[in-house]
XYZ file of C-alpha atoms in Angstrom:
594
model
C -13.084 -15.516 11.725
C -12.722 -12.241 9.433
C -11.374 -12.584 5.714
C -8.731 -9.889 4.611
C -11.585 -8.137 2.845
C -13.385 -7.206 5.832
C -11.247 -4.494 7.105
C -11.211 -0.849 7.199
C -8.930 1.196 8.481
C -8.245 4.576 9.538
C -4.978 6.725 10.229
C -3.372 9.660 11.258
C -0.612 9.120 8.263
C 2.328 7.677 10.047
C 0.582 4.712 10.880
C -3.176 3.010 10.675
C -5.931 0.241 12.320
C -7.879 -2.428 10.748
C -11.443 -2.406 12.242
C -13.032 -5.675 11.231
C -16.901 -6.015 10.595
C -17.413 -7.486 14.385
C -15.995 -4.192 15.556
C -12.462 -5.080 16.560
C -9.563 -3.528 16.476
C -7.743 -6.719 14.831
C -4.161 -4.511 14.103
C -2.408 -1.838 15.116
C 0.717 -0.681 15.176
C 2.650 2.409 17.362
C 3.094 4.524 16.759
C 4.852 4.227 12.874
C 3.410 1.624 10.399
C 6.376 -0.095 10.931
C 6.661 -0.972 14.575
C 5.641 -3.443 16.895
C 2.310 -4.168 16.897
C 0.467 -4.034 19.977
C -2.875 -5.612 18.582
C -1.555 -8.698 16.723
C -4.870 -10.564 16.368
C -5.249 -10.415 12.883
C -2.402 -12.536 12.676
C -3.360 -15.094 15.819
C -6.150 -14.870 17.682
C -7.591 -12.982 20.089
C -4.863 -13.659 23.226
C -2.778 -12.014 20.486
C -4.154 -8.427 21.039
C -7.433 -6.790 20.193
C -10.231 -4.161 20.797
C -13.337 -4.788 20.147
C -16.674 -2.438 21.204
C -20.040 -3.940 19.526
C -23.763 -4.806 21.957
C -23.196 -6.945 23.998
C -24.458 -10.543 23.018
C -23.845 -9.505 18.942
C -21.402 -12.470 18.021
C -20.823 -12.102 14.154
C -20.555 -8.525 11.774
C -21.916 -5.320 11.811
C -25.331 -4.074 10.426
C -23.413 -1.988 7.793
C -20.295 0.337 7.438
C -19.281 3.176 6.078
C -17.026 5.781 5.590
C -18.141 8.753 6.078
C -18.114 10.841 2.247
C -15.156 12.518 1.795
C -13.046 10.913 4.938
C -11.381 8.559 6.765
C -13.626 8.554 9.557
C -15.525 4.842 9.708
C -19.195 4.255 11.838
C -19.720 0.959 12.083
C -23.910 -0.015 12.662
C -25.715 -2.261 14.628
C -29.391 -2.819 14.437
C -30.794 -4.973 17.510
C -33.925 -6.222 19.114
C -33.203 -3.311 22.008
C -32.367 -0.205 19.433
C -29.768 0.354 17.553
C -26.320 1.751 17.952
C -23.082 3.802 15.849
C -19.361 3.399 17.040
C -17.391 5.948 14.700
C -13.862 5.444 14.935
C -11.032 7.688 13.615
C -7.292 8.219 14.322
C -6.996 12.496 14.658
C -4.167 13.763 13.321
C -1.348 13.866 15.657
C 0.184 16.945 17.633
C 3.091 14.387 19.745
C 1.481 10.878 20.746
C -1.062 8.648 18.372
C -4.515 8.419 19.969
C -7.477 6.049 18.833
C -10.985 7.598 19.089
C -13.879 5.243 19.162
C -17.450 7.135 20.123
C -20.194 5.038 20.645
C -24.040 6.619 20.087
C -27.315 5.519 21.001
C -29.264 6.240 17.129
C -32.336 4.500 18.963
C -33.926 1.996 21.913
C -31.635 1.680 24.573
C -28.899 -0.773 23.873
C -26.421 -2.582 25.941
C -22.241 -1.938 25.210
C -19.689 -3.813 25.782
C -15.937 -3.039 25.114
C -12.719 -5.387 25.827
C -9.290 -4.290 25.323
C -6.513 -6.774 25.056
C -2.922 -4.743 24.603
C -0.597 -6.773 23.525
C 3.026 -5.298 22.980
C 5.614 -6.387 20.391
C 3.237 -8.329 17.349
C 1.694 -10.113 20.453
C 3.392 -11.795 22.978
C 4.082 -9.126 25.999
C 1.440 -8.867 28.695
C 1.459 -5.252 29.731
C 0.933 -4.667 33.494
C -1.935 -2.558 33.678
C -2.796 0.766 36.625
C -5.172 3.155 37.340
C -4.632 6.571 37.315
C -5.950 10.039 36.691
C -9.729 8.120 35.432
C -7.115 6.496 33.450
C -6.289 2.572 32.773
C -2.610 2.493 32.238
C -1.244 -0.730 30.526
C 3.285 -0.379 30.270
C 5.702 -3.213 28.998
C 9.253 -1.869 28.842
C 9.461 0.809 25.994
C 5.733 0.795 25.229
C 2.752 2.788 27.530
C -0.277 2.761 26.754
C -3.352 5.077 28.701
C -7.398 4.594 27.963
C -9.864 6.899 29.273
C -13.946 7.747 28.103
C -15.721 10.719 28.365
C -18.649 9.957 30.354
C -16.525 7.494 32.261
C -18.061 4.444 32.028
C -16.753 1.808 35.080
C -13.840 -0.635 33.800
C -12.854 -3.983 35.487
C -9.937 -6.258 34.431
C -10.637 -9.876 33.469
C -8.739 -12.675 31.370
C -5.309 -10.423 31.077
C -8.128 -7.793 29.553
C -9.790 -4.664 29.830
C -13.444 -4.430 30.297
C -16.263 -1.923 30.171
C -20.115 -2.445 29.693
C -22.328 0.474 29.484
C -25.890 1.545 27.705
C -26.258 4.344 25.334
C -29.959 5.599 24.829
C -31.050 7.986 21.304
C -28.258 10.352 20.843
C -26.692 9.509 23.794
C -22.617 9.521 23.249
C -19.730 7.883 25.021
C -15.580 8.207 23.237
C -12.824 5.970 23.930
C -9.436 7.640 23.805
C -6.583 5.886 23.388
C -3.131 6.779 23.501
C 0.862 5.616 23.009
C 3.550 6.534 24.701
C 7.325 5.974 25.627
C 6.918 4.813 29.188
C 9.678 6.617 30.174
C 7.863 9.985 29.075
C 5.147 11.870 31.175
C 1.476 11.693 29.998
C 0.326 13.388 26.917
C -1.772 16.232 26.647
C -5.696 14.776 26.123
C -6.921 14.825 23.503
C -10.720 16.210 22.819
C -12.920 13.093 20.881
C -15.487 15.626 19.526
C -13.849 18.211 18.623
C -11.709 15.398 17.224
C -13.825 14.332 15.089
C -14.882 17.197 13.940
C -11.966 18.110 13.272
C -11.290 15.131 10.773
C -14.217 15.004 9.086
C -13.386 19.157 8.057
C -10.186 18.173 7.063
C -10.856 15.453 5.173
C -13.157 16.279 3.149
C -11.613 19.932 2.475
C -8.325 17.810 1.567
C -10.818 15.413 -1.099
C -12.432 18.537 -2.644
C -9.482 19.360 -3.973
C -9.150 16.345 -6.538
C -9.473 17.151 -9.646
C -11.388 14.053 -11.280
C -14.707 14.429 -12.172
C -15.050 11.395 -14.177
C -17.443 7.966 -13.921
C -16.605 6.280 -10.158
C -15.031 9.617 -8.880
C -15.974 8.290 -5.376
C -14.107 5.397 -5.685
C -11.457 7.067 -6.845
C -11.472 9.394 -4.050
C -11.057 6.782 -1.491
C -7.915 5.243 -3.325
C -6.641 9.265 -3.063
C -7.469 9.053 0.561
C -6.544 5.845 1.192
C -2.875 6.481 -0.437
C -2.766 9.573 1.870
C -3.523 7.402 4.411
C -0.520 5.223 3.946
C 1.826 8.330 3.351
C 4.368 8.907 6.763
C 3.438 12.937 6.941
C 7.145 13.035 8.533
C 9.051 12.365 5.642
C 6.625 12.142 2.509
C 7.297 8.576 2.314
C 4.051 6.149 1.173
C 3.974 2.662 2.862
C 3.182 -0.214 0.557
C 1.143 -1.759 2.122
C 0.264 -1.082 6.419
C 0.113 -4.562 7.276
C 2.811 -7.638 7.256
C 1.767 -11.349 6.231
C -1.515 -11.438 5.238
C -1.196 -14.166 2.965
C -0.924 -14.448 -0.949
C -2.396 -18.529 -0.965
C -4.219 -19.513 2.345
C -1.920 -21.169 4.227
C 0.314 -20.711 2.430
C 4.241 -19.081 2.678
C 3.940 -15.999 0.795
C 3.682 -13.643 3.357
C 5.561 -10.449 3.299
C 5.911 -7.129 5.274
C 5.021 -4.356 3.105
C 5.381 -2.036 5.414
C 8.013 0.145 3.697
C 8.202 2.022 0.479
C 9.220 1.067 -2.559
C 11.147 2.708 -5.601
C 9.196 0.276 -8.079
C 5.840 2.279 -7.215
C 7.001 6.033 -7.313
C 6.624 7.060 -11.475
C 3.155 5.734 -11.212
C 2.504 7.318 -7.273
C 3.624 10.708 -8.947
C 1.728 10.705 -11.869
C -1.576 9.983 -9.957
C -0.891 12.550 -7.115
C 0.098 14.953 -9.784
C -3.104 14.247 -12.396
C -5.303 14.371 -9.902
C -3.765 17.422 -8.069
C -2.409 16.554 -5.281
C 0.960 19.102 -6.202
C 1.836 19.046 -2.035
C 2.127 15.394 -1.608
C 3.650 14.765 -5.196
C 6.501 17.095 -3.682
C 6.753 15.539 -1.042
C 6.829 11.639 -2.013
C 9.857 13.148 -4.576
C 12.331 14.774 -1.632
C 11.349 11.790 0.313
C 12.471 9.453 -3.105
C 15.977 12.361 -3.872
C 16.527 11.511 0.453
C 16.343 7.448 0.618
C 18.528 7.229 -3.208
C 21.305 9.974 -1.667
C 24.860 7.756 -2.030
C 26.456 5.470 -4.506
C 24.408 4.663 -7.197
C 25.377 1.127 -6.515
C 23.844 0.765 -3.685
C 20.595 1.687 -4.904
C 17.920 -0.365 -3.106
C 14.322 -1.245 -4.219
C 13.075 -0.254 -1.167
C 14.175 1.763 1.980
C 11.980 2.560 5.469
C 9.491 4.871 5.744
C 12.395 8.049 6.587
C 14.610 6.813 4.707
C 16.053 3.448 6.496
C 17.755 1.148 4.561
C 18.414 -1.768 6.578
C 15.075 -4.348 7.180
C 16.551 -7.442 8.049
C 13.813 -10.258 7.947
C 13.197 -12.853 10.511
C 10.134 -14.918 11.482
C 7.413 -14.194 14.964
C 6.525 -17.906 15.754
C 4.215 -17.397 18.345
C 1.912 -15.556 15.548
C 0.192 -18.988 14.007
C -0.701 -16.353 10.813
C -3.971 -15.222 9.076
C -5.740 -18.477 8.439
C -2.869 -20.184 9.625
C -0.923 -18.844 6.456
C 3.019 -19.070 8.327
C 5.566 -17.362 8.786
C 4.857 -14.540 9.720
C 7.475 -12.094 8.521
C 9.248 -8.880 10.211
C 10.941 -7.051 7.900
C 11.967 -7.886 4.137
C 14.896 -9.736 2.799
C 13.715 -8.638 -0.939
C 15.318 -5.311 0.215
C 19.554 -6.820 -0.361
C 18.327 -7.606 -4.236
C 19.021 -6.144 -7.393
C 16.463 -4.700 -9.676
C 17.775 -3.171 -12.163
C 13.841 -1.634 -13.666
C 14.673 0.729 -9.958
C 17.209 2.767 -11.724
C 14.647 3.342 -14.480
C 11.614 4.264 -12.326
C 13.918 6.879 -10.822
C 14.949 8.361 -13.827
C 11.280 8.026 -15.042
C 10.121 9.994 -11.618
C 12.960 12.351 -11.772
C 12.080 13.946 -15.288
C 8.298 13.327 -14.480
C 9.232 16.099 -11.890
C 10.998 18.251 -13.634
C 8.183 18.248 -16.275
C 5.311 18.832 -14.199
C 6.734 21.949 -12.350
C 8.025 21.024 -9.269
C 10.152 22.830 -7.153
C 13.672 22.290 -8.837
C 16.928 21.158 -7.020
C 20.697 21.808 -7.258
C 21.549 17.975 -6.578
C 18.814 16.033 -8.780
C 20.856 16.297 -11.893
C 24.237 15.366 -9.858
C 22.758 12.089 -9.086
C 20.714 10.786 -12.126
C 24.168 11.868 -13.951
C 25.826 9.049 -11.304
C 22.679 6.975 -11.811
C 23.762 6.788 -15.814
C 27.257 6.706 -15.201
C 26.685 3.342 -12.764
C 23.590 1.366 -15.479
C 26.005 2.127 -18.469
C 27.955 -1.072 -17.526
C 25.724 -2.854 -14.616
C 22.485 -2.927 -17.359
C 24.296 -5.875 -18.457
C 23.534 -7.758 -15.542
C 21.348 -10.289 -14.377
C 19.181 -9.679 -11.562
C 15.963 -10.287 -9.607
C 13.330 -8.257 -11.548
C 10.430 -6.640 -10.166
C 8.402 -9.296 -8.485
C 11.806 -9.910 -6.237
C 11.675 -13.614 -7.320
C 13.673 -15.961 -4.577
C 14.338 -18.319 -7.837
C 17.877 -16.646 -9.039
C 18.808 -13.812 -11.172
C 17.879 -13.790 -14.624
C 17.514 -11.145 -17.580
C 14.393 -10.230 -16.954
C 13.109 -8.175 -20.074
C 10.798 -5.588 -17.815
C 14.443 -4.592 -16.499
C 16.389 -4.001 -19.622
C 12.937 -2.021 -20.819
C 13.647 0.158 -17.602
C 17.249 0.427 -18.067
C 16.131 1.691 -21.105
C 14.051 4.277 -20.086
C 16.235 5.462 -17.725
C 18.213 5.915 -20.795
C 15.950 7.468 -22.622
C 15.215 10.596 -20.167
C 18.626 11.440 -19.553
C 18.712 11.998 -23.319
C 15.161 13.815 -23.881
C 16.513 16.049 -20.195
C 19.460 16.983 -21.963
C 17.630 18.100 -25.541
C 15.269 19.527 -23.518
C 18.360 21.347 -21.337
C 20.951 21.802 -23.395
C 22.676 23.930 -20.483
C 23.136 20.631 -18.521
C 26.387 18.674 -18.685
C 25.714 14.933 -19.632
C 27.025 12.199 -21.592
C 24.538 12.591 -24.701
C 25.527 11.100 -27.237
C 27.382 8.190 -25.047
C 23.470 7.737 -23.450
C 21.959 7.443 -27.010
C 23.487 5.036 -27.698
C 22.898 3.035 -24.628
C 19.850 3.733 -25.596
C 19.845 2.085 -29.025
C 22.046 -0.915 -27.681
C 19.298 -2.249 -25.475
C 16.943 -1.526 -27.347
C 18.154 -3.273 -30.019
C 19.525 -5.891 -27.539
C 16.061 -6.483 -26.068
C 14.102 -6.587 -29.243
C 16.073 -9.770 -30.611
C 17.161 -11.656 -27.335
C 13.730 -10.883 -25.255
C 10.915 -11.235 -28.149
C 9.450 -14.205 -29.468
C 8.544 -13.816 -32.707
C 7.468 -17.389 -33.472
C 4.307 -16.354 -31.035
C 4.902 -12.684 -31.944
C 5.537 -11.784 -27.815
C 8.002 -10.265 -25.863
C 8.998 -12.858 -22.740
C 9.646 -12.789 -19.122
C 13.340 -13.273 -19.979
C 16.018 -13.844 -22.261
C 14.984 -17.193 -24.167
C 12.265 -18.192 -21.755
C 8.390 -19.249 -23.591
C 7.100 -18.017 -19.810
C 5.549 -14.385 -19.880
C 5.396 -11.177 -17.605
C 1.987 -8.481 -16.534
C 5.084 -6.424 -16.423
C 5.312 -6.171 -20.012
C 1.972 -4.709 -20.842
C 3.611 -1.367 -19.719
C 6.183 -1.505 -22.833
C 3.813 1.397 -24.781
C 3.315 2.983 -21.368
C 7.047 3.593 -20.910
C 6.927 4.790 -24.519
C 9.741 1.660 -25.419
C 7.318 1.443 -28.587
C 4.404 3.127 -30.013
C 1.379 1.264 -29.197
C 0.381 0.277 -32.268
C 2.856 -1.687 -33.348
C 2.536 -5.365 -34.069
C 4.832 -6.284 -31.325
C 3.178 -4.350 -28.661
C -0.291 -5.627 -29.870
C 0.961 -9.451 -30.090
C 2.321 -9.148 -25.958
C -1.164 -7.821 -25.171
C -2.888 -10.479 -26.571
C 0.067 -13.376 -25.273
C -0.054 -12.677 -21.606
C -3.728 -11.487 -21.841
C -4.571 -15.265 -23.214
C -1.874 -17.406 -20.826
C -1.827 -15.109 -17.427
C -5.719 -14.042 -17.423
C -7.367 -16.186 -15.236
C -11.544 -15.666 -15.080
C -10.647 -12.241 -16.585
C -8.495 -10.574 -14.244
C -4.115 -11.245 -14.645
C -1.411 -12.572 -12.946
C 1.521 -11.255 -12.472
C 3.285 -14.988 -14.134
C 2.649 -18.770 -13.891
C 3.750 -20.249 -10.895
C 2.456 -23.919 -12.868
C 5.434 -25.678 -12.778
C 8.102 -23.305 -12.882
C 11.293 -22.031 -10.890
C 11.233 -18.661 -11.543
C 10.137 -17.311 -8.061
C 11.582 -20.319 -6.293
C 7.981 -20.031 -4.054
C 6.624 -23.382 -3.752
C 1.873 -22.666 -3.623
C 0.452 -20.179 -6.340
C -1.101 -16.485 -5.202
C -3.582 -14.818 -6.484
C -4.277 -12.949 -9.635
C -2.558 -9.537 -8.872
C -4.806 -6.728 -9.168
C -2.802 -3.609 -10.374
C -1.574 -6.140 -13.094
C -5.434 -6.292 -14.778
C -4.843 -1.997 -14.361
C -2.569 -2.459 -16.927
C -3.874 -4.395 -19.016
C -6.799 -1.838 -18.636
C -4.394 0.700 -20.131
C -3.191 -1.889 -22.855
C -6.236 -1.882 -24.113
C -7.360 1.402 -24.482
C -3.960 2.216 -25.698
C -4.215 0.236 -28.313
C -7.923 1.354 -29.527
C -9.547 -1.370 -27.567
C -11.337 1.121 -24.927
C -14.612 -0.114 -24.946
C -12.762 -3.786 -23.835
C -10.438 -1.218 -21.106
C -13.696 0.357 -19.655
C -15.618 -3.008 -19.322
C -12.721 -4.637 -17.029
C -11.975 -0.802 -14.977
C -16.159 -1.148 -14.250
C -14.987 -5.079 -12.938
C -12.260 -4.261 -11.116
C -13.879 -1.753 -9.343
C -16.324 -4.604 -8.301
C -13.434 -6.052 -6.583
C -13.520 -3.255 -4.417
C -14.846 -4.072 -0.930
C -17.626 -2.665 0.851
C -15.708 0.511 1.971
C -13.629 1.176 -1.093
C -10.061 -1.368 -0.208
C -8.485 -3.091 -2.668
C -5.940 -6.023 -1.301
C -2.628 -6.880 -3.602
C -3.960 -9.587 -5.094
C -7.806 -11.630 -5.664
C -8.355 -15.367 -6.040
C -11.576 -15.404 -8.619
C -12.040 -18.859 -7.583
C -12.896 -18.314 -3.665
C -14.331 -14.654 -4.084
C -11.618 -13.415 -1.693
C -9.160 -10.636 -1.562
C -5.242 -11.946 -0.835
C -2.680 -10.549 0.327
C -1.592 -6.954 1.839
C -4.534 -4.810 2.434
C -4.925 -2.065 1.536
C -2.435 -2.545 -1.336
C -0.733 1.046 -2.118
C -0.410 -0.595 -6.053
C -3.607 -1.439 -6.767
C -4.951 1.822 -5.661
C -2.547 3.704 -7.658
C -3.637 1.500 -10.341
C -7.121 2.206 -10.108
C -6.300 6.274 -10.042
C -3.971 6.465 -13.119
C -6.442 3.772 -15.288
C -9.694 6.058 -14.552
C -7.542 9.200 -15.180
C -5.839 7.257 -18.610
C -9.784 6.031 -20.069
C -11.636 8.636 -18.672
C -9.445 11.967 -17.848
C -9.888 14.087 -21.041
C -13.840 13.987 -19.941
C -12.888 13.027 -16.082
C -10.234 16.608 -15.668
C -11.725 19.111 -13.717
């Protein structure tokens, strides 16, 4: 059974495939990140769809694997008694149709290679009809059609509702497989040259990676995180998905399994900051433009997440035919949290648009009108309880982080008017609102007995999001309440050196049974907070340990279980990689900036 960290991804900036150390593609949604999977073994078994290419008789993991430096092209190698073979996986930038290219190359000796392809459309539930035509194997079911060919052609046969190939390669010999999806009612798309696609992909990715302005410690790790963020970008719109997967568990065998194939507003400011600071202005502008399109409409209707193109309806349902990763059920499609009220997103949107203006992104004439509308909504709505940053399902509360982000919204509105007096807005009213929110948070969200802010008004629980208080400017880093909060969060939420989001021990805040792992982005926030309060050595030590949490190809999931040493949650997780990039820039930016 593969672990979550046993996977790597390849993608074309519209979808992504997860490939295990055993050479099996176990997850792929076509044609978009949020489409139904045609390989769903990740959340079930081999009968739910997968595509393995490996030496005949090789049951376990490969000998070694790595991305080609500065690319999203994956090399997986096996050493066998007969010789060595390499499989190179990539998804070239698409013209019309998505292609998965797998190039088998003999490295030494003479190796017999086996390909086993089981296509199962609609999240592993539908076995397609398969026929031969024009040198292809063609699989069709309902709206989906997949074409498989090899160059040079190798013999294929059908068996056990799968398509099989077996061939030998000697040193220097290559066989390339191309799997192409297109709507079943349309003619076959133009053929891609797999060898040219490989060369072009390597060249294009390396040119993109070379634009990174960071040159400090762990530069390769930072670049890998940026490449991962680029891979999680839906290129047609600029939206960035939280992860390319659904229902990878936050607790093995538990029910905390969610669909993350959507775009969250909570990531917006941190994403924008990471892209701009690392030198990726074009990607930052595309993300900002996606944000503007997604949030257009009435301020009261602002959602916490949207679809890849800004879709608003993401209904949640379960897939009973999938047993879940390591038996972790249910498997969910869609996300009901889309209907929650999270007041912090207003602050995150205001902060993002303020950062975009300060960073010199192209000015959109309607942006300020949007910001004014958001502020008018917040003027009264900010007093409501909400579900908070972590999308709890245990009822609304007066979460402190949400109120802090309301303060951020008012603060950024005030600062924008102070810098641009030609703009129209209620400067006096927003200043008054900023002061009122600040006063209330400090009175009702602070525990003077323990010298710490709390998760929500009147509680004794803590929340790792409180670490963002100095980062967003709510209080200066040298304020005793900030230092007290950092120390309290570190003491109460730390688990073997890493932070949990909040306590799940005997609390009803999130309304769910079981527990979860440590939340990686929270530990990055702790490193940032330690640095801001003058404890840079401790921050850098923590950062070193966090970098060590990445798997063998530099990828991070949402969470980490320090007891079992396993990654948990959806994978790879944009929020974790954003945290890594931003913390590297915080700790080493002055020395590491290009």
